[in-house]
């Protein structure tokens, strides 16, 4: 994880749509109008990332009727959202579990130092050692409070998106699987022509250099 934070990644690892969008959309996903199709696009381009290992009180539980949209999700039963994390590898912790949701899939990154209690609660396993992730599922029906709250959150997200979200598990350090997660961390600095920039910095530079051309 430390080497990941130090090493700028290529812009080729980012979704192609990111290269065509204004910085305002990436720094504020609410920049898109509240049309259902726009909402789907918004979260694919700028996903939500949540920490699952330390859900605050209330997260994953029924929300108040007057809860604002940025704090709750769902239709038949609105569920309180956890705090949204910045889309940067700097937010990741080796003892944490982070879920990134982009309206089509949930990619769950699992730190190598995640506690056995959290692993048991969420996946029904005591350790990541020699575990084949093809045989592990998020949210085993084990009756844990944490699993129930995360399942309620995922169900509410699916209901609001009108999709069945695919869930992919990614272990910290898995070089084959981690790009699926890291490519959406659009707030990280990346290597572009002319230097290393965050995406916002790069697009701001492009906007300044093309101002008045059209």
Coordinates of C-alpha atoms in Angstrom, one line a residue:
X1 CA 0.0 0.0 0.0
X2 CA 2.9 2.4 0.8
X3 CA 4.4 1.8 -2.6
X4 CA 1.1 2.3 -4.2
X5 CA 0.8 5.7 -2.6
X6 CA 4.3 6.8 -3.7
X7 CA 4.0 5.6 -7.3
X8 CA 2.0 7.8 -9.8
X9 CA 0.0 5.6 -12.1
X10 CA -0.6 6.1 -15.8
X11 CA -3.7 7.9 -17.0
X12 CA -4.3 4.9 -19.1
X13 CA -5.5 3.1 -16.0
X14 CA -8.4 5.5 -15.6
X15 CA -11.8 5.1 -17.3
X16 CA -11.6 6.8 -20.8
X17 CA -14.6 8.9 -19.9
X18 CA -12.6 10.7 -17.3
X19 CA -10.4 12.3 -19.9
X20 CA -13.3 14.0 -21.5
X21 CA -15.0 15.5 -18.4
X22 CA -14.6 18.9 -16.6
X23 CA -12.9 19.0 -13.2
X24 CA -16.1 20.3 -11.6
X25 CA -17.8 17.0 -12.2
X26 CA -15.0 15.0 -10.5
X27 CA -14.7 17.3 -7.5
X28 CA -18.5 17.5 -7.1
X29 CA -20.5 14.5 -8.5
X30 CA -23.7 16.5 -7.9
X31 CA -22.7 18.7 -10.9
X32 CA -24.7 16.3 -13.1
X33 CA -28.5 17.0 -13.2
X34 CA -30.7 14.7 -11.1
X35 CA -31.9 12.6 -14.1
X36 CA -31.9 8.8 -13.5
X37 CA -29.5 8.2 -16.4
X38 CA -27.3 11.0 -15.3
X39 CA -27.2 9.5 -11.8
X40 CA -26.0 6.2 -13.2
X41 CA -23.3 8.0 -15.2
X42 CA -22.3 10.2 -12.3
X43 CA -21.5 7.3 -10.0
X44 CA -19.6 5.3 -12.7
X45 CA -17.4 8.3 -13.4
X46 CA -17.1 9.4 -9.7
X47 CA -18.0 6.4 -7.5
X48 CA -18.7 6.4 -3.9
X49 CA -16.3 4.7 -1.5
X50 CA -17.2 3.7 2.0
X51 CA -15.2 2.2 4.9
X52 CA -17.0 -1.0 6.1
X53 CA -14.7 -2.0 9.0
X54 CA -15.7 0.9 11.2
X55 CA -19.3 1.9 10.3
X56 CA -20.4 4.7 12.5
X57 CA -23.6 4.4 14.6
X58 CA -26.6 4.6 12.3
X59 CA -24.9 3.7 9.1
X60 CA -26.7 0.8 7.4
X61 CA -29.8 1.4 9.5
X62 CA -33.1 2.9 8.5
X63 CA -32.8 6.7 7.8
X64 CA -35.0 9.4 9.1
X65 CA -37.9 10.3 6.8
X66 CA -36.5 13.8 6.2
X67 CA -32.8 12.7 5.7
X68 CA -31.3 14.5 2.7
X69 CA -30.3 12.5 -0.4
X70 CA -26.6 12.8 0.3
X71 CA -27.1 11.0 3.6
X72 CA -29.5 8.3 2.7
X73 CA -30.2 5.8 -0.2
X74 CA -33.0 3.5 -1.2
X75 CA -36.7 3.7 -2.2
X76 CA -39.0 1.4 -0.2
X77 CA -36.7 1.8 2.9
X78 CA -34.1 4.6 2.9
X79 CA -30.9 3.6 4.6
X80 CA -28.3 5.9 6.2
X81 CA -25.1 6.1 4.3
X82 CA -21.7 5.9 5.9
X83 CA -19.4 8.9 5.3
X84 CA -18.1 9.0 1.7
X85 CA -14.3 8.6 1.5
X86 CA -12.1 10.6 -0.8
X87 CA -11.2 8.6 -3.9
X88 CA -7.5 8.3 -3.1
X89 CA -5.2 5.4 -2.1
X90 CA -4.2 7.7 0.8
X91 CA -7.6 6.9 2.4
X92 CA -6.9 3.1 2.5
X93 CA -5.6 1.4 5.6
X94 CA -4.2 -2.1 5.7
X95 CA -6.4 -2.9 8.7
X96 CA -9.5 -1.8 6.8
X97 CA -12.2 -2.9 4.4
X98 CA -13.4 -0.4 1.8
X99 CA -16.2 -0.7 -0.7
X100 CA -16.3 1.2 -3.9
X101 CA -19.7 1.4 -5.6
X102 CA -20.0 2.7 -9.2
X103 CA -23.7 2.0 -10.0
X104 CA -22.8 -1.3 -11.8
X105 CA -20.6 -3.1 -9.3
X106 CA -19.3 -3.0 -5.7
X107 CA -15.5 -3.6 -5.5
X108 CA -14.5 -4.4 -2.0
X109 CA -10.8 -3.9 -1.1
X110 CA -9.6 -5.9 1.9
X111 CA -6.5 -4.9 3.8
X112 CA -4.0 -7.6 4.6
X113 CA -4.1 -6.6 8.3
X114 CA -7.9 -6.6 8.7
X115 CA -8.9 -8.0 12.1
X116 CA -10.2 -11.6 12.3
X117 CA -13.4 -10.3 13.9
X118 CA -14.2 -8.1 10.8
X119 CA -13.3 -10.9 8.4
X120 CA -15.5 -13.3 10.2
X121 CA -18.4 -10.8 10.4
X122 CA -18.3 -9.8 6.7
X123 CA -17.0 -12.9 4.9
X124 CA -17.2 -15.8 7.4
X125 CA -13.5 -16.4 7.3
X126 CA -11.0 -15.9 10.2
X127 CA -8.0 -15.0 8.0
X128 CA -7.0 -14.1 4.5
X129 CA -4.2 -16.7 4.4
X130 CA -4.5 -19.2 1.6
X131 CA -8.1 -18.1 0.8
X132 CA -9.4 -18.5 -2.7
X133 CA -11.5 -15.4 -3.2
X134 CA -13.5 -17.3 -5.9
X135 CA -15.0 -19.2 -3.0
X136 CA -15.6 -16.3 -0.6
X137 CA -18.7 -14.1 -0.6
X138 CA -19.3 -10.8 1.0
X139 CA -22.0 -10.9 3.7
X140 CA -22.2 -14.5 4.8
X141 CA -25.5 -15.1 6.5
X142 CA -23.9 -15.4 9.9
X143 CA -26.2 -13.2 11.9
X144 CA -23.6 -10.5 12.6
X145 CA -24.7 -6.9 13.0
X146 CA -22.0 -5.6 10.7
X147 CA -23.0 -8.0 7.9
X148 CA -26.7 -7.1 8.3
X149 CA -26.0 -3.4 8.1
X150 CA -23.7 -3.7 5.0
X151 CA -26.3 -6.0 3.3
X152 CA -29.0 -3.4 4.0
X153 CA -26.8 -0.7 2.5
X154 CA -26.0 -2.8 -0.7
X155 CA -29.7 -3.7 -1.0
X156 CA -30.7 0.0 -0.8
X157 CA -28.1 0.9 -3.4
X158 CA -29.4 -1.8 -5.7
X159 CA -32.9 -0.6 -5.3
X160 CA -32.0 3.0 -6.0
X161 CA -30.0 2.1 -9.1
X162 CA -32.5 -0.5 -10.3
X163 CA -29.7 -3.0 -10.8
X164 CA -28.2 -6.1 -9.2
X165 CA -24.7 -4.9 -8.2
X166 CA -21.9 -7.4 -9.0
X167 CA -19.6 -7.8 -6.0
X168 CA -15.9 -8.3 -6.5
X169 CA -13.5 -8.9 -3.6
X170 CA -9.9 -7.6 -3.9
X171 CA -7.1 -8.5 -1.5
X172 CA -4.4 -5.9 -0.8
X173 CA -1.3 -6.7 -2.8
X174 CA -3.1 -8.7 -5.5
X175 CA -1.5 -7.3 -8.6
X176 CA -4.1 -8.9 -10.9
X177 CA -7.2 -7.8 -9.0
X178 CA -6.2 -4.4 -7.5
X179 CA -6.4 -2.4 -10.8
X180 CA -10.2 -3.1 -10.8
X181 CA -10.3 -1.0 -7.6
X182 CA -7.5 1.5 -8.1
X183 CA -8.6 2.7 -11.5
X184 CA -11.5 4.5 -9.9
X185 CA -9.4 6.4 -7.4
X186 CA -9.5 9.6 -9.5
X187 CA -8.2 11.9 -6.8
X188 CA -4.7 10.3 -6.9
X189 CA -1.9 11.9 -8.8
X190 CA -1.1 10.4 -12.2
X191 CA 1.7 10.6 -14.8
X192 CA 0.6 12.8 -17.7
X193 CA 2.6 14.5 -20.5
X194 CA 4.4 17.4 -18.7
X195 CA 4.5 16.0 -15.2
X196 CA 2.6 14.4 -12.4
X197 CA -0.8 15.8 -11.6
X198 CA -4.0 15.0 -9.9
X199 CA -6.8 14.6 -12.5
X200 CA -8.3 17.9 -11.3
X201 CA -4.9 19.7 -11.8
X202 CA -4.4 18.2 -15.2
X203 CA -7.9 19.1 -16.5
X204 CA -7.6 22.6 -15.0
X205 CA -4.3 23.0 -17.0
X206 CA -6.0 21.7 -20.2
X207 CA -9.0 24.1 -19.7
X208 CA -6.6 27.1 -19.2
X209 CA -4.6 26.2 -22.3
X210 CA -7.7 25.8 -24.5
X211 CA -9.6 28.7 -23.2
X212 CA -10.8 30.9 -26.1
X213 CA -10.1 28.3 -28.8
X214 CA -13.7 27.6 -29.5

